[in-house]
Amino acid sequence: FQNKTVLSDDMLEEIEALLIESDAGVETSQSLIDALKSHQFSSDTGSGQPEDQVMRFLKRTIQEMLKEDDPGSIRETARPLVMLVVGVNGSGKTTTIGKLAWNMKDSGRTVLVAGADTFRAAAGEQLDVWAKRAGVDCIRQTTGADPASVAFDALEAAVARGVDVLLVDTAGRLHNKVNLMEELKKISRVLGKRLPGAPHEIVLVLDATTGQNGLRQAEQFARAVGVTQVALTKLDGTARGGIVLAIKNTLGIPVKWAGVGEGIGDLLPFDAEAFAEGMLG
Amino acid sequence: DLIQKLDAAFKRFRNAGKLNEKNIAEAMRDIRRVLLEADVNYQVVKQFVASVQEKAVGQEVLQSITPGQQIVKIVHDELVHLLGQAHVPLKWGGHVPSVIMIVGLQGSGKTTFTGKLALFLRKQEHQPLLAALDVYRPAAVEQLQTLGESLGLPVFTGDRKSPVAIAEAAVREARKTHRDVLLLDTAGRLHIDQDMMDELMSIRKTVKPQEILFVADSMTGQDAVRSAREFMDRLDFDGIVLTKMDGDAKGGAALSIRSITGKPIKFIGTGEKLDQLEPFHPDRMASRIIG
Ligand SMILES: Nc1nc2c(ncn2[C@@H]2O[C@H](COP(=O)(O)OP(=O)(O)OP(=O)(O)O)[C@@H](O)[C@H]2O)c(=O)[nH]1
Ligand SMILES: Nc1nc2c(ncn2[C@@H]2O[C@H](COP(=O)(O)OP(=O)(O)OP(=O)(O)O)[C@@H](O)[C@H]2O)c(=O)[nH]1
Ligand SMILES: [Mg+2]
Ligand SMILES: [Mg+2]
């Protein structure tokens, strides 16, 4: 069909509203709309209503941008596989670690959890509960201890015990706080000194309700310690987490996990198709 | 920032001849983009730009030698106006204790804010009692207890099972121990979780708080209006708190939540320590959004 007849100004505005309201951001929304405008749609009636074709095209495009061959799989690069979990305050790191520990134990791996958040009130107690629920051990120290030393001790223990995976919880921190980002770099360095290659995965835990600042968070954490994957939490709410499109497009960082609730089983391998559907639905 | 964008835009226009309504329309596109990138809600931006455009086609701008600056001033003033008053006080009202209920989505900063508010009130010669109504999150009660301990203030935990019962018992405890203000820290919850929203309504019905504060993360994007609207419909809260303002998020959610609810922004959180609480300043917020 003629793009002009279907892609009326009204429809384009509706699509733009939909994309922006899912936090895709102005630039990503614009480039999706540009792709839409330059796409050759089929005028054969078998392909369905023009509006449906348009939505299918958008859904496929979004899905392609985020598709991963192996979401939710754990690469067995090393032993122990060290996963450093980072992100801003309140994004869901500690809860996600509980879920990951349970998920991995359930798939037959031995897991150790490190409580390297030695700052926030009751952070250690919170992680302890999750570790117990997941049926794994937790290495931690008292509030005020040096987080890098906790991480180091936990890695020593992980090596000594021959566990498959070490999950390191860190304190929430805003990416514009230089001293806190330096602290995070130190934690990562200390892990790498004890075990070359560690941390093998650096998981940025991102709250799906986050707006455009999410891209900035990803940039800064990537600059500081490198980020290998995103865990997008609170997708059981109404926020659609569209900022991950910009994160993937500009930084190449994939989403591997979706947090969909507060229970231990509420962590799913990221499903690009379901995500695209949720964004446009 | 907005002034640079508009200055550049208007330089182009003036070189092309007299400033007119078409130029203004183009400037509005720049403003729209800045606000959307600052996370102001899509529909709120639409209304905002329409009202600014109306003001911008006035004679002062068209005759001005610095139309960019004129328009920025209109945008800034309109933002300040919409963002509301500075220093709107907490509601009291001769109740003993005065009850303040703290609500919001998961991880927005409620428990930390409860501690901050307790310190703020103590500095004003009040005797706060904190109550831990989050019986769900692991170590949530311990978290509030730790904060209370650091302030030398009592934390009521009740039966650690039923938030409504804990709230009721906390009121009795406050009266018994002569605490004049009771702060209820509640569990984070989704606005679409019917049972949990019902729980809040039940707590409200039971203890009739003088003040309900909706605690929102300042980095929230387009979702801000969805949650604020639902909490507003269910609880008709009295004020808004924006947390993590020490970050670098533009904070457009402030305008979104304010537009949707009409409620005042009473406090901002500016750090993790309990003394990092400040009153809201609409002019500073406006500059931050378009800065
Ligand atoms: N609904 C929902 N809530 C979540 C999800 N993930 C985490 N939460 C909740 O978000 C809140 C914060 O979770 P935490 O695990 O404490 O977050 P954190 O990043 O470790 O927080 P800090 O250590 O303080 O920075 C808790 O109430 C969690 O139950 C999710 O996928 N869905
Ligand atoms: N930088 C900064 N961090 C904050 C601020 N307010 C709270 N936090 C941090 O944000 C995280 C979440 O705070 P909480 O007080 O646990 O949030 P909550 O709303 O009670 O969380 P739930 O009870 O799980 O819903 C913690 O790491 C806090 O230290 C703030 O103004 N600035
Ligand atoms: Mg944590
Ligand atoms: Mg809390």
XYZ file of C-alpha atoms and ligand atoms in Angstrom:
638
model
C 0.000 0.000 0.000
C 0.971 3.608 -0.333
C 2.724 4.496 2.895
C 1.139 7.912 2.767
C -2.435 6.608 2.973
C -1.808 4.418 6.003
C 0.917 6.444 7.642
C -1.300 9.448 8.161
C -0.150 12.213 10.472
C -2.654 10.979 13.048
C -1.327 7.459 12.970
C 2.285 8.614 13.159
C 1.473 10.785 16.123
C -0.270 7.869 17.826
C 2.772 5.673 17.246
C 5.126 8.360 18.492
C 3.035 8.781 21.654
C 3.056 5.020 22.202
C 6.840 4.788 21.840
C 7.635 7.821 23.967
C 5.197 6.734 26.664
C 7.065 3.450 26.895
C 10.269 5.421 27.628
C 11.928 4.697 24.267
C 12.976 8.351 24.196
C 12.700 10.947 21.448
C 15.647 9.794 19.359
C 14.824 6.075 19.343
C 11.142 6.801 18.668
C 12.143 9.015 15.769
C 14.418 6.417 14.211
C 11.716 3.747 14.552
C 9.265 6.055 12.808
C 11.831 6.804 10.078
C 12.272 3.068 9.530
C 8.502 2.757 9.336
C 8.235 5.536 6.741
C 10.915 4.082 4.498
C 9.665 0.508 4.685
C 7.982 -0.995 1.649
C 4.726 -2.490 2.832
C 3.020 -5.151 0.774
C -0.223 -4.136 -0.932
C -1.321 -7.744 -1.413
C -4.477 -8.258 0.585
C -3.182 -11.505 2.069
C -0.779 -9.574 4.265
C -3.624 -8.199 6.360
C -4.917 -4.761 7.256
C -2.414 -1.933 6.736
C -2.600 -0.914 10.407
C -1.810 -4.478 11.469
C 1.114 -4.581 9.060
C 2.467 -1.390 10.560
C 2.246 -2.732 14.116
C 3.763 -6.050 13.056
C 6.643 -4.214 11.428
C 7.276 -2.164 14.571
C 7.057 -5.202 16.790
C 9.487 -7.145 14.590
C 11.914 -4.223 14.452
C 11.940 -3.801 18.237
C 12.263 -7.537 18.699
C 15.236 -7.656 16.305
C 16.972 -4.860 18.182
C 16.812 -6.731 21.490
C 16.888 -10.368 20.488
C 19.572 -12.448 22.134
C 20.574 -15.980 21.230
C 20.866 -17.038 24.798
C 18.983 -14.845 27.226
C 19.069 -16.185 30.727
C 21.827 -18.642 30.016
C 24.962 -18.634 32.119
C 28.196 -18.859 30.150
C 30.519 -21.306 31.851
C 33.597 -19.199 31.176
C 35.359 -19.843 34.399
C 35.059 -21.403 37.806
C 33.854 -19.760 39.828
C 31.952 -17.593 37.364
C 31.989 -14.230 39.109
C 28.976 -11.984 38.585
C 29.196 -8.448 39.930
C 25.756 -6.898 40.421
C 25.600 -3.110 40.163
C 23.123 -0.276 39.775
C 21.560 2.778 41.324
C 19.773 2.803 44.658
C 16.610 0.763 44.978
C 16.707 -0.769 41.467
C 16.354 -4.332 42.765
C 19.941 -5.683 42.972
C 19.664 -7.613 46.239
C 16.315 -9.151 45.289
C 17.621 -10.067 41.824
C 20.627 -11.807 43.380
C 18.271 -13.886 45.519
C 16.363 -14.850 42.373
C 19.543 -15.581 40.382
C 20.963 -17.734 43.182
C 17.792 -19.781 43.323
C 17.586 -20.030 39.528
C 21.153 -21.283 39.257
C 20.918 -23.681 42.169
C 17.755 -25.014 40.607
C 19.658 -25.720 37.385
C 22.224 -27.752 39.267
C 24.946 -25.238 40.043
C 26.647 -24.497 43.354
C 26.322 -20.849 44.275
C 27.886 -18.501 46.809
C 26.610 -15.007 47.496
C 28.763 -12.085 48.694
C 27.314 -9.188 50.662
C 29.554 -6.365 49.502
C 26.966 -3.742 50.465
C 28.445 -2.826 53.810
C 26.845 0.576 53.882
C 23.074 0.552 53.868
C 20.997 -0.223 56.963
C 20.150 -3.940 57.182
C 21.604 -4.688 53.712
C 23.426 -7.722 55.049
C 20.352 -9.023 56.867
C 18.282 -8.602 53.715
C 20.757 -10.591 51.590
C 20.960 -13.244 54.322
C 17.235 -13.892 54.045
C 17.449 -14.258 50.282
C 20.456 -16.584 50.533
C 18.559 -18.790 52.990
C 15.514 -18.836 50.727
C 17.705 -19.851 47.791
C 19.493 -22.452 49.897
C 22.954 -20.955 49.392
C 25.656 -19.559 51.665
C 26.299 -15.876 52.114
C 29.705 -14.327 52.876
C 29.458 -10.949 54.521
C 30.963 -8.682 57.161
C 29.617 -6.015 59.476
C 28.383 -2.624 58.373
C 31.263 -0.291 57.644
C 33.655 -3.000 56.466
C 35.517 -2.341 53.222
C 33.321 -3.732 50.403
C 36.373 -4.690 48.327
C 37.677 -6.826 51.167
C 34.314 -8.608 51.492
C 34.368 -9.276 47.742
C 37.928 -10.574 48.020
C 37.154 -12.874 50.955
C 34.074 -14.199 49.195
C 36.074 -14.985 46.042
C 38.710 -16.770 48.151
C 35.947 -18.838 49.715
C 34.372 -19.511 46.319
C 37.677 -20.759 44.918
C 38.420 -22.832 48.026
C 34.996 -24.455 47.938
C 35.032 -24.942 44.181
C 31.615 -23.370 43.662
C 30.307 -22.757 40.172
C 29.035 -19.208 40.624
C 29.791 -16.261 42.906
C 27.184 -13.484 42.977
C 28.484 -10.209 44.413
C 25.914 -7.752 45.751
C 27.001 -4.117 45.913
C 25.505 -1.024 47.487
C 23.212 1.089 45.375
C 25.058 4.117 44.071
C 24.258 7.066 41.844
C 26.524 7.066 38.790
C 27.388 10.750 39.199
C 29.026 10.137 42.577
C 32.716 9.950 41.701
C 33.873 8.434 45.003
C 31.219 5.706 44.859
C 32.114 4.819 41.277
C 35.779 4.679 42.346
C 34.764 2.284 45.114
C 33.044 0.087 42.540
C 36.119 0.114 40.302
C 38.187 -0.997 43.281
C 35.807 -3.906 44.000
C 36.105 -5.009 40.379
C 39.899 -4.626 40.361
C 40.287 -6.628 43.559
C 38.200 -9.465 42.090
C 40.311 -9.447 38.938
C 43.559 -9.535 40.922
C 42.475 -12.621 42.816
C 41.059 -14.340 39.729
C 42.181 -13.075 36.315
C 39.143 -12.469 34.169
C 36.874 -11.771 37.139
C 34.300 -10.354 37.266
C 33.189 -12.327 34.195
C 29.721 -10.807 34.127
C 28.783 -7.338 35.270
C 25.035 -7.118 35.630
C 23.455 -3.679 35.595
C 20.162 -3.920 37.460
C 17.824 -1.333 35.968
C 14.365 -0.404 37.229
C 11.858 -0.477 34.355
C 10.225 2.716 35.686
C 13.439 4.649 34.962
C 13.252 7.302 32.277
C 15.980 8.682 30.023
C 18.431 8.739 32.917
C 18.658 4.968 32.458
C 20.861 5.483 29.393
C 23.137 7.766 31.388
C 23.317 5.146 34.159
C 24.319 2.468 31.671
C 26.938 4.751 30.091
C 28.539 5.638 33.390
C 28.553 2.138 34.859
C 29.929 0.834 31.551
C 32.673 3.457 31.624
C 33.564 2.624 35.211
C 33.567 -1.170 35.293
C 32.106 -2.345 32.007
C 28.598 -3.807 31.863
C 27.989 -7.142 30.143
C 24.252 -7.452 30.663
C 21.154 -5.723 31.986
C 18.563 -7.165 34.354
C 15.400 -5.121 33.859
C 13.283 -5.211 37.026
C 9.710 -4.350 37.989
C 8.328 -5.271 34.575
C 5.297 -6.613 36.430
C 4.261 -2.962 36.806
C 2.977 -0.679 34.043
C 6.364 0.719 33.021
C 7.610 -0.715 29.744
C 11.355 -0.121 30.079
C 11.810 1.230 26.535
C 15.122 2.824 27.524
C 16.789 -0.561 26.966
C 16.463 0.071 23.209
C 18.767 3.058 23.425
C 21.081 1.129 25.755
C 21.343 -1.690 23.227
C 21.640 0.601 20.204
C 24.237 3.003 21.572
C 26.173 0.820 24.014
C 25.600 -2.660 22.649
C 24.603 -3.962 26.089
C 21.969 -6.723 25.948
C 19.102 -7.342 28.354
C 19.395 -10.889 29.709
C 16.886 -10.940 32.549
C 13.439 -9.604 33.352
C 12.344 -9.134 36.964
C 8.595 -9.673 37.169
C 7.802 -9.672 40.854
C 9.046 -9.837 44.418
C 9.133 -13.602 44.806
C 12.194 -15.790 44.398
C 10.915 -17.332 41.181
C 10.061 -13.971 39.589
C 13.043 -13.726 37.260
C 12.653 -14.712 33.614
C 15.161 -14.989 30.797
C 14.549 -11.834 28.772
C 12.020 -12.448 26.019
C 12.452 -9.886 23.246
C 9.185 -10.808 21.592
C 7.137 -10.472 24.767
C 8.923 -7.218 25.476
C 8.127 -5.788 22.029
C 4.522 -6.809 22.470
C 4.373 -5.146 25.879
C 5.845 -1.948 24.487
C 3.269 -1.666 21.715
C 0.337 -3.289 23.461
C 20.242 23.153 27.400
C 17.105 24.973 26.361
C 18.502 28.478 26.166
C 21.361 27.370 23.917
C 18.987 25.475 21.645
C 16.556 28.361 21.339
C 19.314 30.947 20.859
C 20.714 28.882 18.015
C 17.249 28.427 16.527
C 16.447 32.101 16.693
C 19.779 33.089 15.188
C 18.733 31.119 12.124
C 15.300 32.797 12.077
C 16.559 36.327 12.373
C 18.980 35.813 9.517
C 16.042 34.600 7.471
C 14.081 37.776 8.145
C 11.394 38.911 10.543
C 10.394 36.640 13.412
C 6.904 35.239 12.992
C 4.492 32.595 14.178
C 6.153 29.909 12.063
C 9.487 30.514 13.829
C 7.724 30.275 17.165
C 6.229 26.927 16.141
C 9.700 25.630 15.381
C 10.918 26.849 18.744
C 8.075 24.943 20.347
C 9.419 21.751 18.793
C 12.738 22.349 20.531
C 10.968 22.960 23.824
C 8.900 19.820 23.383
C 12.011 17.770 22.792
C 13.812 19.171 25.833
C 10.830 18.400 28.079
C 10.358 14.860 26.734
C 14.061 14.155 27.168
C 13.680 15.425 30.718
C 11.012 12.723 31.253
C 8.010 15.022 31.432
C 4.898 13.026 30.536
C 3.922 13.072 26.846
C 0.417 14.446 27.374
C 1.604 16.974 29.959
C 4.205 18.214 27.449
C 1.520 18.626 24.813
C -0.580 20.853 27.069
C 2.444 22.733 28.328
C 3.789 23.570 24.882
C 0.347 24.684 23.719
C 0.058 27.134 26.595
C 3.606 28.401 26.087
C 3.005 28.877 22.370
C -0.027 31.006 23.150
C 2.076 33.243 25.366
C 5.038 33.233 22.958
C 3.178 34.703 19.988
C 2.699 37.849 21.979
C 4.272 41.145 20.874
C 7.155 41.142 23.405
C 8.695 38.059 21.844
C 8.076 39.056 18.240
C 9.625 42.499 18.790
C 12.427 41.309 21.013
C 16.036 41.314 19.941
C 16.566 38.226 22.073
C 13.444 36.164 21.339
C 15.191 32.956 22.460
C 15.753 34.336 25.914
C 12.224 35.691 26.030
C 10.770 32.291 25.273
C 13.008 30.551 27.781
C 11.757 32.989 30.398
C 8.163 32.145 29.480
C 8.937 28.416 29.710
C 10.762 28.831 33.022
C 8.027 30.980 34.560
C 5.315 28.602 33.380
C 7.207 25.629 34.859
C 7.650 27.407 38.176
C 3.976 28.274 38.223
C 2.924 24.677 37.517
C 5.390 23.118 39.948
C 3.648 24.893 42.778
C 4.625 26.508 46.028
C 7.865 26.207 47.893
C 7.828 25.151 51.537
C 4.282 23.823 51.791
C 4.111 22.649 55.411
C 2.977 19.300 56.765
C -0.617 19.094 57.935
C -1.168 19.008 61.676
C -4.471 19.545 63.394
C -4.663 19.002 67.101
C -4.540 15.220 66.948
C -2.394 13.228 69.311
C -0.516 11.687 67.788
C -0.505 13.336 64.404
C -0.211 10.472 61.928
C 1.878 10.649 58.752
C 1.596 7.745 56.297
C 4.370 7.135 53.763
C 3.521 5.323 50.510
C 4.886 4.629 47.030
C 6.328 2.133 44.566
C 9.054 -0.382 45.404
C 12.479 1.093 46.064
C 11.430 4.754 45.787
C 13.041 5.663 49.114
C 10.185 5.490 51.642
C 12.018 3.845 54.538
C 14.977 6.207 54.197
C 12.567 9.146 53.963
C 10.770 7.983 57.106
C 14.086 8.246 58.938
C 14.777 11.642 57.391
C 11.338 12.944 58.323
C 11.760 11.674 61.881
C 15.031 13.604 62.225
C 13.447 16.703 60.678
C 10.559 16.553 63.160
C 12.827 15.900 66.124
C 14.836 19.001 65.214
C 11.524 20.883 65.371
C 11.052 19.719 68.963
C 8.604 16.934 68.168
C 8.712 13.399 69.610
C 8.285 11.047 66.653
C 7.440 7.366 66.899
C 8.293 5.299 63.828
C 6.194 2.267 62.894
C 7.337 -0.550 60.599
C 4.358 -1.568 58.489
C 6.419 -3.367 55.828
C 6.025 -6.972 56.893
C 6.904 -8.330 53.469
C 10.352 -7.186 52.347
C 13.213 -9.172 53.919
C 14.740 -7.190 56.800
C 12.531 -4.147 56.149
C 11.667 -3.948 59.847
C 15.367 -4.283 60.740
C 16.167 -1.500 58.274
C 13.743 0.894 60.003
C 14.931 -0.230 63.427
C 18.529 0.533 62.449
C 17.519 4.014 61.300
C 15.538 4.613 64.495
C 18.476 3.477 66.608
C 20.826 5.843 64.811
C 18.487 8.707 65.707
C 17.742 7.545 69.226
C 14.054 7.302 68.330
C 11.651 4.449 69.109
C 10.466 2.092 66.376
C 7.200 0.200 66.875
C 7.036 -3.197 65.202
C 3.831 -4.679 66.594
C 2.965 -8.226 65.587
C 5.101 -8.022 62.402
C 2.199 -9.666 60.597
C -0.684 -7.325 59.915
C 0.015 -3.761 58.795
C -3.473 -2.557 59.760
C -3.155 -4.036 63.261
C 0.376 -2.634 63.628
C -0.832 0.841 62.635
C -3.667 0.718 65.151
C -1.417 -0.539 67.931
C 1.185 2.105 67.025
C -1.350 4.877 67.619
C -2.077 3.447 71.078
C 1.672 3.130 71.736
C 2.268 6.749 70.715
C -0.421 7.956 73.115
C 0.834 5.723 75.906
C 4.442 6.940 75.531
C 3.556 10.584 74.810
C 4.894 10.684 71.254
C 3.197 13.519 69.395
C 3.748 12.329 65.825
C 3.564 8.836 64.334
C 5.314 7.964 61.070
C 3.998 4.899 59.237
C 6.529 3.333 56.837
C 4.616 1.073 54.433
C 5.795 -1.583 51.994
C 6.529 -0.610 48.410
C 3.783 -1.799 46.108
C 2.528 -1.610 42.536
C -0.409 0.715 41.902
C -2.000 -2.131 39.910
C -1.809 -4.588 42.808
C -5.420 -4.507 44.011
C -4.843 -6.293 47.307
C -1.912 -4.101 48.277
C -3.751 -0.902 47.315
C -6.729 -2.150 49.353
C -4.342 -2.612 52.272
C -3.333 1.054 52.093
C -6.960 2.133 52.011
C -7.599 -0.069 55.012
C -4.705 1.447 56.973
C -5.949 4.907 56.074
C -9.507 4.104 57.127
C -8.317 2.650 60.432
C -5.925 5.348 61.661
C -7.080 8.371 59.629
C -3.676 9.982 59.003
C -3.372 13.767 59.007
C -0.888 13.532 56.174
C -0.256 10.952 53.440
C 2.967 11.430 51.481
C 3.596 9.829 48.082
C 7.310 9.107 47.733
C 8.501 9.020 44.112
C 11.907 8.451 42.559
C 12.991 11.570 40.660
C 14.423 9.443 37.830
C 11.015 7.949 37.000
C 10.036 8.246 33.357
C 6.662 8.203 31.638
C 5.261 5.763 34.188
C 5.158 8.510 36.821
C 1.632 9.604 35.925
C 0.274 6.057 35.900
C 1.333 5.301 39.456
C 0.653 8.804 40.807
C -2.844 8.832 39.338
C -3.732 5.475 40.871
C -2.336 6.341 44.317
C -4.186 9.646 44.076
C -7.496 8.026 43.148
C -7.221 5.529 45.984
C -5.748 7.639 48.766
C -6.103 11.323 47.836
C -2.635 11.847 49.316
C -1.576 15.218 50.683
C 1.910 15.688 49.366
C 4.706 14.399 47.191
C 8.326 13.638 48.034
C 10.907 13.364 45.244
C 13.939 11.268 46.131
C 17.462 10.785 44.763
C 17.636 14.390 43.583
C 21.389 14.165 44.189
C 21.473 12.159 40.944
C 21.643 13.731 37.484
C 18.144 12.906 36.286
C 16.379 16.004 34.978
C 13.356 15.122 37.091
C 10.527 15.831 34.652
C 8.480 13.393 36.727
C 8.034 16.294 39.162
C 5.967 18.199 36.624
C 4.097 15.082 35.515
C 3.084 14.034 39.027
C 2.228 17.583 40.013
C 0.082 18.123 36.896
C -1.823 14.885 37.322
C -2.472 15.187 41.052
C -2.398 18.896 41.816
C -0.732 18.052 45.126
C 2.251 19.985 46.464
C 5.788 18.651 46.350
C 6.784 19.019 49.987
C 10.293 17.582 50.248
C 13.181 16.371 48.140
C 15.700 13.720 49.115
C 19.267 14.701 48.305
C 21.273 11.754 49.560
C 21.339 8.547 51.571
C 22.080 10.139 54.939
C 19.212 11.055 57.225
C 20.032 14.774 57.199
C 19.805 14.888 53.390
C 16.274 16.167 53.190
C 15.383 19.572 51.783
C 12.225 21.564 51.195
C 11.064 21.838 47.609
C 12.041 24.880 45.512
C 10.024 25.198 42.278
C 12.462 27.626 40.644
C 15.415 25.284 41.161
C 13.365 22.379 39.858
C 12.318 24.358 36.769
C 15.949 25.224 35.957
C 16.924 21.607 36.412
C 14.248 20.322 34.023
C 15.220 22.625 31.146
C 18.875 23.086 32.111
N 7.339 -5.593 41.737
C 8.649 -5.825 41.737
N 9.389 -5.387 42.758
C 10.710 -5.650 42.730
C 11.333 -6.343 41.664
N 12.659 -6.442 41.952
C 12.851 -5.851 43.146
N 11.669 -5.371 43.631
C 11.433 -4.637 44.874
O 12.161 -3.431 44.803
C 12.537 -3.037 46.132
C 14.027 -2.780 46.150
O 14.708 -4.005 45.967
P 16.194 -4.232 46.490
O 16.580 -5.591 46.074
O 16.308 -3.871 47.925
O 16.942 -3.144 45.620
P 18.486 -2.776 45.700
O 18.900 -2.345 44.342
O 19.273 -3.889 46.267
O 18.452 -1.546 46.676
P 19.730 -0.825 47.343
O 20.663 -1.904 47.781
O 19.155 -0.064 48.471
O 20.309 0.032 46.295
C 12.097 -4.162 47.050
O 10.854 -3.801 47.601
C 11.924 -5.337 46.112
O 10.994 -6.285 46.580
C 10.509 -6.779 40.564
O 10.947 -7.374 39.575
N 9.182 -6.493 40.662
N 21.306 8.864 46.639
C 20.134 8.763 47.267
N 19.718 7.551 47.655
C 18.538 7.475 48.307
C 17.726 8.607 48.575
N 16.626 8.169 49.243
C 16.750 6.833 49.376
N 17.909 6.415 48.817
C 18.430 5.054 48.689
O 17.532 4.351 47.845
C 17.520 2.965 48.218
C 16.096 2.552 48.497
O 15.669 3.226 49.671
P 14.568 2.601 50.646
O 14.351 3.597 51.716
O 14.936 1.225 51.050
O 13.342 2.530 49.655
P 11.877 1.999 49.949
O 10.926 2.820 49.188
O 11.621 1.947 51.415
O 11.946 0.547 49.348
P 10.814 -0.592 49.514
O 10.416 -0.590 50.948
O 11.473 -1.835 49.086
O 9.703 -0.203 48.614
C 18.455 2.849 49.393
O 19.723 2.470 48.898
C 18.524 4.243 49.947
O 19.713 4.515 50.639
C 18.192 9.895 48.121
O 17.561 10.930 48.291
N 19.399 9.895 47.485
Mg 20.585 -3.922 47.866
Mg 11.035 0.372 52.592
